[in-house]
Coordinates of C-alpha atoms in Angstrom, one line a residue:
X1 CA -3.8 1.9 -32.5
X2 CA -6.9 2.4 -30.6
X3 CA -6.5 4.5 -27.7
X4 CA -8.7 5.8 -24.9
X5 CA -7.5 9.0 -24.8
X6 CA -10.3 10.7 -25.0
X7 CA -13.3 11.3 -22.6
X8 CA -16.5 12.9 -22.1
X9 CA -14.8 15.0 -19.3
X10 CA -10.9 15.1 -19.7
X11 CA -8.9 15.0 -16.5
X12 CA -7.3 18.4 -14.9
X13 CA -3.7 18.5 -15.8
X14 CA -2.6 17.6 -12.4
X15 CA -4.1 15.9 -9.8
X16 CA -5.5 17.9 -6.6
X17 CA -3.2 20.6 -5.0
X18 CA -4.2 18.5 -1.6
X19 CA -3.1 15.4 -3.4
X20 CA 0.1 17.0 -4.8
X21 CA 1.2 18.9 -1.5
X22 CA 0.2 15.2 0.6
X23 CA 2.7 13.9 -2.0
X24 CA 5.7 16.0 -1.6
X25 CA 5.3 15.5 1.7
X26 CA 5.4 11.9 1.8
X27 CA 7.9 12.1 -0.9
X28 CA 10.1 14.8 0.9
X29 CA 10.0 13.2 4.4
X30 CA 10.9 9.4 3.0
X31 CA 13.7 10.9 0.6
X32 CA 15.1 13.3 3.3
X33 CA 15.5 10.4 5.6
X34 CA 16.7 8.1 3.6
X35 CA 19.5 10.4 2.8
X36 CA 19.9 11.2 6.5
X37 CA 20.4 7.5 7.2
X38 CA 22.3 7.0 4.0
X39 CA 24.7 9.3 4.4
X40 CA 25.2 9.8 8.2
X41 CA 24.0 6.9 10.0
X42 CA 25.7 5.1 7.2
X43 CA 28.7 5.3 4.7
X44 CA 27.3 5.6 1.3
X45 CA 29.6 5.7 -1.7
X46 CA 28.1 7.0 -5.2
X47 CA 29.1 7.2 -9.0
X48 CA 28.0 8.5 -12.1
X49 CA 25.6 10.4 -10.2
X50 CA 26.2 13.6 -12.0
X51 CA 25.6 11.9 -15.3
X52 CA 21.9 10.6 -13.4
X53 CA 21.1 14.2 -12.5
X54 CA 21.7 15.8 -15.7
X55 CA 19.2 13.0 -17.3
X56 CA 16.5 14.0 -14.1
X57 CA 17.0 18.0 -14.8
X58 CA 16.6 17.4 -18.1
X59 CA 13.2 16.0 -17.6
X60 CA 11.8 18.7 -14.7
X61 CA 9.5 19.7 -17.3
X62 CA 6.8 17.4 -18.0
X63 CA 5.2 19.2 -20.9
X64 CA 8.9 19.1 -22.3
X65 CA 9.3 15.3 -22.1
X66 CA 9.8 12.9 -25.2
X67 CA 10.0 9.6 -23.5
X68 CA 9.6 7.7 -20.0
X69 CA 12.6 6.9 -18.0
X70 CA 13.5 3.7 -16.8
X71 CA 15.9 2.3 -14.0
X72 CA 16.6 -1.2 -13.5
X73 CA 18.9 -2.7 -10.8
X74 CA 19.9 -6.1 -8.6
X75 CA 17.8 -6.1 -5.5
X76 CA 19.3 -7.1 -2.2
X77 CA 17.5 -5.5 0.9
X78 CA 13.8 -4.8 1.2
X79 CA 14.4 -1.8 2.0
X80 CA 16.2 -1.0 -1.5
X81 CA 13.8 1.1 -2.0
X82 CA 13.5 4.1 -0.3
X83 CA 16.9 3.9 1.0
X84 CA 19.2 4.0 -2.6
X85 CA 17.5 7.1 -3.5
X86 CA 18.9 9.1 -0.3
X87 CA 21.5 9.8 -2.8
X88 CA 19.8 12.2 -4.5
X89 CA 20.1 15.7 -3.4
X90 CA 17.7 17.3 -1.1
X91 CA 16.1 19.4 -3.9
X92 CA 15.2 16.7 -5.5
X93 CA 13.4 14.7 -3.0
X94 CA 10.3 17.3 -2.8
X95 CA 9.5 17.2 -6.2
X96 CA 7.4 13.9 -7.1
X97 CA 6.6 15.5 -11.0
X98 CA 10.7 14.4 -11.1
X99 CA 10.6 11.2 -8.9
X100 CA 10.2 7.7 -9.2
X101 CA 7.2 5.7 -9.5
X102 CA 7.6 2.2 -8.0
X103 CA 6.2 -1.4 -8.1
X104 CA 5.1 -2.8 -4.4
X105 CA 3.5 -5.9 -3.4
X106 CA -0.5 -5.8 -3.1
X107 CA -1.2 -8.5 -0.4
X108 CA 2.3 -6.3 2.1
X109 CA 2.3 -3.2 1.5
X110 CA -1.7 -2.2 0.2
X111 CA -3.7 -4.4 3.5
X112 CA -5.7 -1.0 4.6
X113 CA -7.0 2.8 3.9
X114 CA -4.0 4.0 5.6
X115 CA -1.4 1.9 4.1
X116 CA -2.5 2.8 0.9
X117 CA -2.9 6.2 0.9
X118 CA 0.6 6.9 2.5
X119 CA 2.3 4.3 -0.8
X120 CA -0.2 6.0 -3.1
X121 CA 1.3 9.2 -2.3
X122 CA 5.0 7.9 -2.3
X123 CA 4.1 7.0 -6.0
X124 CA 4.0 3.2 -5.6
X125 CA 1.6 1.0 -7.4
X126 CA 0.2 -2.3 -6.0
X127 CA 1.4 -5.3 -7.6
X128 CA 0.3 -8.7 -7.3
X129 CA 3.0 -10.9 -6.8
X130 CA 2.3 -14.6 -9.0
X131 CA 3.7 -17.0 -6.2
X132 CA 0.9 -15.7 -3.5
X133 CA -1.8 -15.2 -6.0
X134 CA -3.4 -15.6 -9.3
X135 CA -3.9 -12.3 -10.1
X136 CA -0.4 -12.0 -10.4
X137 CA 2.1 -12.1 -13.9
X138 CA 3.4 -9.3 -16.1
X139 CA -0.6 -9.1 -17.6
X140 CA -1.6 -8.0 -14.8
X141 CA -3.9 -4.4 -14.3
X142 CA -1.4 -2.4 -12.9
X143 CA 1.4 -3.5 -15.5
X144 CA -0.6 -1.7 -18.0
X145 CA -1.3 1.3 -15.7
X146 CA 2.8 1.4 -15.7
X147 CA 3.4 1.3 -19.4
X148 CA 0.9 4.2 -19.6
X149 CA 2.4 6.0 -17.0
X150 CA 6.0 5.7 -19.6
X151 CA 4.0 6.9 -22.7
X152 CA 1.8 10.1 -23.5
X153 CA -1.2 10.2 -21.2
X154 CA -4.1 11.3 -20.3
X155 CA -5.7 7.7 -20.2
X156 CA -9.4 7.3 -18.5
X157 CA -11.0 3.9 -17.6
X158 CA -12.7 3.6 -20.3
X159 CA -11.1 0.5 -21.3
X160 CA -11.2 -3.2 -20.6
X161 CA -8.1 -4.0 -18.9
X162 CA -7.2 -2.5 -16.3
X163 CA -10.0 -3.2 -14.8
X164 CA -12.5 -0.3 -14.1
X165 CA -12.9 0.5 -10.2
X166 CA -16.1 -0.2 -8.5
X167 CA -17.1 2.5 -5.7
X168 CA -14.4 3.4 -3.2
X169 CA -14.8 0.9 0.1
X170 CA -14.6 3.4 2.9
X171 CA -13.8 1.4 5.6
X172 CA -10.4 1.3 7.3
X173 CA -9.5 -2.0 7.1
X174 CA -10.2 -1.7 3.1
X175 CA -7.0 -0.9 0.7
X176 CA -9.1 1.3 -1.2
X177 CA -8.4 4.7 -1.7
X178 CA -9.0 7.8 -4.7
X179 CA -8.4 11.4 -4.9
X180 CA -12.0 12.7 -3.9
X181 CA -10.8 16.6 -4.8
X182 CA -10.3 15.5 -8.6
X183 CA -12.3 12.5 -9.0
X184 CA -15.3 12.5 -7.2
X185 CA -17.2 10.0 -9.1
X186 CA -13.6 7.7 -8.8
X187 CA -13.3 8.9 -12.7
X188 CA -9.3 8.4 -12.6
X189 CA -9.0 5.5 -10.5
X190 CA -8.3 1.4 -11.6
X191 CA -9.0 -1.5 -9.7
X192 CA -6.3 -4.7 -9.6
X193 CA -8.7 -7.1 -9.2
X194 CA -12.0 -6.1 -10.0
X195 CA -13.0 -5.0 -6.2
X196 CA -10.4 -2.6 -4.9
X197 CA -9.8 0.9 -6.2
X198 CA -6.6 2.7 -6.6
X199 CA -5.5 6.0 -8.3
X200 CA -4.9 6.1 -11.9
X201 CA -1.5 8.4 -12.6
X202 CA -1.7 7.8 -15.9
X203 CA -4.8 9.5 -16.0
X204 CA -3.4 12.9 -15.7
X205 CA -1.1 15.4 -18.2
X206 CA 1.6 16.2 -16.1
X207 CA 3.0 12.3 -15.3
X208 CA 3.3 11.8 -19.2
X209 CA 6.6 9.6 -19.7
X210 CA 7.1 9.2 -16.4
X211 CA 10.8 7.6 -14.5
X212 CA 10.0 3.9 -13.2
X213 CA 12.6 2.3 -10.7
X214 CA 12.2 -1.9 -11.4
X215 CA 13.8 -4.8 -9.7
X216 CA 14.0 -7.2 -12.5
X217 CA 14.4 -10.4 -10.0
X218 CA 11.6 -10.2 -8.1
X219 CA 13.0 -10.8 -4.9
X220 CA 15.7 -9.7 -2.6
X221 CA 18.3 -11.9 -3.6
X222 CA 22.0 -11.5 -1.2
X223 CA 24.3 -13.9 -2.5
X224 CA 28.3 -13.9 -1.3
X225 CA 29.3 -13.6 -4.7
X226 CA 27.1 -10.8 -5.6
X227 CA 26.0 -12.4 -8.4
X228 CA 21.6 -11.5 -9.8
X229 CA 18.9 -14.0 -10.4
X230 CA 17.3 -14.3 -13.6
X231 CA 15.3 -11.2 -14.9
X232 CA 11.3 -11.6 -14.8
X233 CA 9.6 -10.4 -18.2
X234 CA 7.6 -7.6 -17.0
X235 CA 10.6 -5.2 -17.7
X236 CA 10.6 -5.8 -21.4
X237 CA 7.1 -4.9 -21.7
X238 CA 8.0 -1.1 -20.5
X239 CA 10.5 -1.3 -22.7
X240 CA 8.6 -2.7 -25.9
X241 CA 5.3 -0.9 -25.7
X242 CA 5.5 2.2 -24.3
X243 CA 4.9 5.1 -27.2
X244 CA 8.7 6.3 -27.1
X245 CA 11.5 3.9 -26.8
X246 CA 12.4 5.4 -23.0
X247 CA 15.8 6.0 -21.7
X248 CA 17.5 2.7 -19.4
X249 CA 20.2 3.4 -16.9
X250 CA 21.1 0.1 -15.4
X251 CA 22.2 0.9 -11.7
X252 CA 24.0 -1.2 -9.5
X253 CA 23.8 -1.2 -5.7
X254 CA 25.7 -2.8 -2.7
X255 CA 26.0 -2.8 1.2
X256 CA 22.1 -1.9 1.9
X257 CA 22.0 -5.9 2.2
X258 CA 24.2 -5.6 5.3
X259 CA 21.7 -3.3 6.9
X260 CA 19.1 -6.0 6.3
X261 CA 20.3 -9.1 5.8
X262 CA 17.5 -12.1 5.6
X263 CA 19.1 -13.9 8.4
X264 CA 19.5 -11.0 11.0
X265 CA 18.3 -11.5 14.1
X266 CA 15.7 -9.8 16.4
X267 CA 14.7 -7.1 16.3
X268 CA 14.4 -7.2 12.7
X269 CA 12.5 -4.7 11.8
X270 CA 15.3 -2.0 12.7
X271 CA 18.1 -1.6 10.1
X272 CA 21.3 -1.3 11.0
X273 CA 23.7 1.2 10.9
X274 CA 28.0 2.0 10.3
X275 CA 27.8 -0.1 7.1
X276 CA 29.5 0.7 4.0
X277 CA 26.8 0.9 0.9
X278 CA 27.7 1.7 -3.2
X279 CA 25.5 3.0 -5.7
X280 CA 26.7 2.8 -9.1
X281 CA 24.8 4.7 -12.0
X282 CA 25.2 3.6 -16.0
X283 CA 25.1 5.0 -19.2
X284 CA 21.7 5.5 -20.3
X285 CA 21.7 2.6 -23.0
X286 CA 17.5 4.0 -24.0
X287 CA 16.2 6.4 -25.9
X288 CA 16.5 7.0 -29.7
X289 CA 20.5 6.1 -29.3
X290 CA 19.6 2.5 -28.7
X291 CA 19.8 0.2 -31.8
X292 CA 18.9 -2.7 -30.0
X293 CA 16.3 -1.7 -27.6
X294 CA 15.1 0.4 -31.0
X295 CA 15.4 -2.6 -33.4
X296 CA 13.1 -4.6 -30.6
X297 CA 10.1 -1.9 -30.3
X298 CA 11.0 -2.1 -34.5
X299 CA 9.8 -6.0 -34.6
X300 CA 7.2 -5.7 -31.8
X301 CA 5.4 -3.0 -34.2
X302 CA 5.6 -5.6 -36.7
X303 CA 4.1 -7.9 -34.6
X304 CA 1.2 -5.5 -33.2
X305 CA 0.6 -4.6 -37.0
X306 CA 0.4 -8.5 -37.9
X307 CA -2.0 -9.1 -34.9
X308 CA -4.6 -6.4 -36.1
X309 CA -4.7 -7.7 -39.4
X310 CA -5.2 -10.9 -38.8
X311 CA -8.0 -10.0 -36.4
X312 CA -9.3 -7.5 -38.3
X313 CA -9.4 -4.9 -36.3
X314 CA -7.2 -1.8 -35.3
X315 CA -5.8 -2.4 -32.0
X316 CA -6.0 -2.1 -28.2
X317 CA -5.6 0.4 -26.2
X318 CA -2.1 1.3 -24.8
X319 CA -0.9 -1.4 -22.4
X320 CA -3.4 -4.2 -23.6
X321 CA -3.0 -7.2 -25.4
X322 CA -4.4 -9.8 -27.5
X323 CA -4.1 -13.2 -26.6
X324 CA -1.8 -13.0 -29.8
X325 CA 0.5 -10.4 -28.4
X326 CA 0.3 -12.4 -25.0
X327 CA 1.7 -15.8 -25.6
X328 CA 2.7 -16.2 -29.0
X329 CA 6.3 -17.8 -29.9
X330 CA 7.2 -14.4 -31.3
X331 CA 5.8 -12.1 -28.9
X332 CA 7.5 -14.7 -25.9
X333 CA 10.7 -14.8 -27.6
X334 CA 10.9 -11.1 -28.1
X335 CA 10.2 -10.3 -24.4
X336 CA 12.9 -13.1 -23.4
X337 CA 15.4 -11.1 -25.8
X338 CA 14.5 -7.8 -24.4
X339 CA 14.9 -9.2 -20.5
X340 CA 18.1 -10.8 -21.5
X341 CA 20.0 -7.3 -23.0
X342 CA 18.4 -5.3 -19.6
X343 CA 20.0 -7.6 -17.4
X344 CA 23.4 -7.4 -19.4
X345 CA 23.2 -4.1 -19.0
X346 CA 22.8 -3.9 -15.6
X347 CA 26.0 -6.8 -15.3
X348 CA 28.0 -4.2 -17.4
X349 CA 27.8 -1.8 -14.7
X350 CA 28.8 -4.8 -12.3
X351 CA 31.9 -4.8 -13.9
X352 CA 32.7 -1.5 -14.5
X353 CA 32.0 -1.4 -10.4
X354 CA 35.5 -4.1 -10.6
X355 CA 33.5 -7.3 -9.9
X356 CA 34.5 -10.6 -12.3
X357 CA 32.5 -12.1 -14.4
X358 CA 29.1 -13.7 -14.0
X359 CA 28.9 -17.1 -14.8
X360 CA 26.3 -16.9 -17.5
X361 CA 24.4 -19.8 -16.5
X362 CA 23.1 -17.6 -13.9
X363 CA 20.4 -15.7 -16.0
X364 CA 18.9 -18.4 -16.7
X365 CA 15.4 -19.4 -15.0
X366 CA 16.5 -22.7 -15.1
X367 CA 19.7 -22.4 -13.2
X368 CA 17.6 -21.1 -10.0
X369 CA 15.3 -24.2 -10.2
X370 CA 17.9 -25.6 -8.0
X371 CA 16.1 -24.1 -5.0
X372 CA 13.5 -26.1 -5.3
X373 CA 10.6 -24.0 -5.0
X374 CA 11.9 -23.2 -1.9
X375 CA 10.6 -19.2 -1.4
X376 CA 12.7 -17.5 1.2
X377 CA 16.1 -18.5 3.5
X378 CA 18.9 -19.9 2.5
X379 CA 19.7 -21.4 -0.2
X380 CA 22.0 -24.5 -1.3
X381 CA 24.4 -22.0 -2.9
X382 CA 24.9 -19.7 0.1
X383 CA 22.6 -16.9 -1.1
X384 CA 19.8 -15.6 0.6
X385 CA 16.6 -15.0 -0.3
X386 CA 13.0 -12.6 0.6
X387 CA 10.0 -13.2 -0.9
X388 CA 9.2 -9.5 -0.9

């Protein structure tokens, strides 16, 4: 396949020491406080956590890495994430080579310079979010700039989707932001919608197959039953077309929704503390072990091949698609597939936490219709939900 690999100036290996010591900063101080409030402000119970860490040290070498790493869980605080990764150990909050990259919404989290910068540095990408705007759907820019991030890089821009960044806005109130010791001339930078500019990770050696942390739903969802909304798709496409099949622990998390539920009251913005939280870590069910993650990269490699035949030509670059690959039957049904055995992984790891069964009606996009298009409260079955 066609790849843009290649450039008339390759990227350094890493980014900027400024933009990796600004990093572990903002990586260190979240991480250490989340732990902090995890663990002392709150009551924080954690398995399989050994198993987790040998998978991370395994990775601390990027130039030894085979494949990306992905974690998937349920999602029931907005605050999820930073907060579930307090359990890590201290060492390895400082190191963000070895850290999670993370999905956050554009029109939230990325509204200025300063905003941006600090969530650029915390390895979080901005993600347009399809019920607030029509940028947003698992084709959009910065889902590519993921799946790159979970294959071989480096990538430059010199490529049709994302879509290349136009010169750096450098007023405050703009979400625009690059590294200006290692790209100057906003070289390794994207843009989401065709006017901002954002880093490009992907552009650089030392994130090849990087960890991504997902939450499939799309939304916090707190329901007295504890029971997940239906997956989205765009976790079967870093599944399917990264380079390497990567590794998959499923997680499953509890108690962070009692710190902040949807319906407490003023002041909201303060979590709350003496609350009893779980993390639970699975097997990894990735990687080259996984016949059926493996046998569904197997057919969407068929499909790929199909598509540049019968368009006569030899591919994409990493991360883009054909209209083919977009919304044919195949191509659809294989993504539904791929959602369907991630989200059964992660409701194994409900059960080995002791929780009964799922009624299996509840994966399905049509069960949750039921709400009405109502976006965020309660809901007629008890549950709560944010739109965040």
């Amino acid at each position: 396949m066609d790849s843009d690999r290649s450039s008339p100036t390759p990227p350094p290996q890493p980014p900027s020491l400024p933009w990796r010591i600004g990093s572990a900063l903002v990586m260190g101080f979240v991480g250490i406080n989340s732990r902090i409030f995890m663990n002392i402000a709150n009551n924080t119970e954690v398995h399989g956590l050994d198993r987790f860490l040998n998978t991370l040290d395994r990775r601390k070498d990027p130039e030894r890495r085979r494949r990306g790493l992905i974690t998937v869980s349920n999602h029931i605080c907005v605050m999820d994430d930073p907060f579930i990764w307090g359990v890590l150990p201290f060492s390895y909050q400082i190191n963000p080579n070895n850290h999670r990259w993370a999905l956050a919404a554009h029109d939230i989290c990325f509204t200025n310079k300063i905003f941006s910068t600090l969530l650029s540095l915390g390895q979080t990408l901005p993600t347009h979010r399809i019920g607030h705007s029509p940028l947003g759907g698992l084709f959009q820019p910065t889902m590519t700039e993921a799946i790159r991030l979970m294959s071989h890089p480096p990538f430059t821009t010199s490529y049709s989707s994302p879509i290349a960044a136009p010169p750096v806005d450098k007023s405050l109130s703009s979400p625009d932001i690059t590294d200006p010791f290692s790209s100057p001339n906003h070289t390794y930078t994207y843009s989401t919608n065709g006017i901002d500019t954002f880093p490009a990770p992907s552009a650089y050696d030392t994130r090849q197959y990087s960890w991504i942390h997902i939450f499939p739903e799309g939304r916090v969802h707190q329901h007295p039953q504890k029971m997940m909304r239906y997956f989205k798709w765009g976790i079967a496409r870093l599944i399917l077309e990264p380079d390497e099949c990567p590794d998959i622990v499923p997680m499953w998390i509890e108690g962070t929704d009692q710190i902040m539920h949807e319906s407490r009251p003023w002041p909201r913005f303060i979590p709350r503390v003496n609350k009893h939280c779980g993390v639970w870590f699975g097997d990894n069910v990735g990687g080259d072990a996984s016949v059926v993650f493996n046998e569904l990269r197997r057919k969407w490699r068929r499909l790929v091949e199909e598509d540049e035949k019968r368009e006569g030509r030899r591919g994409f670059a990493v991360g883009v698609l054909s209209d083919g690959l977009k919304y044919g039957k195949e191509a659809v049904a294989l993504r539904e597939e791929c959602t369907r055995q991630i989200r059964g992984a992660v409701l194994a790891v409900r059960r080995r936490r002791g929780l009964p069964e799922e009624d299996p009606k509840e994966g399905f996009v049509e069960t949750w219709r039921r709400e009405g298009g109502k976006g965020e409260g309660r809901m007629e079955d008890g549950s709560w939900v944010g739109d965040i």
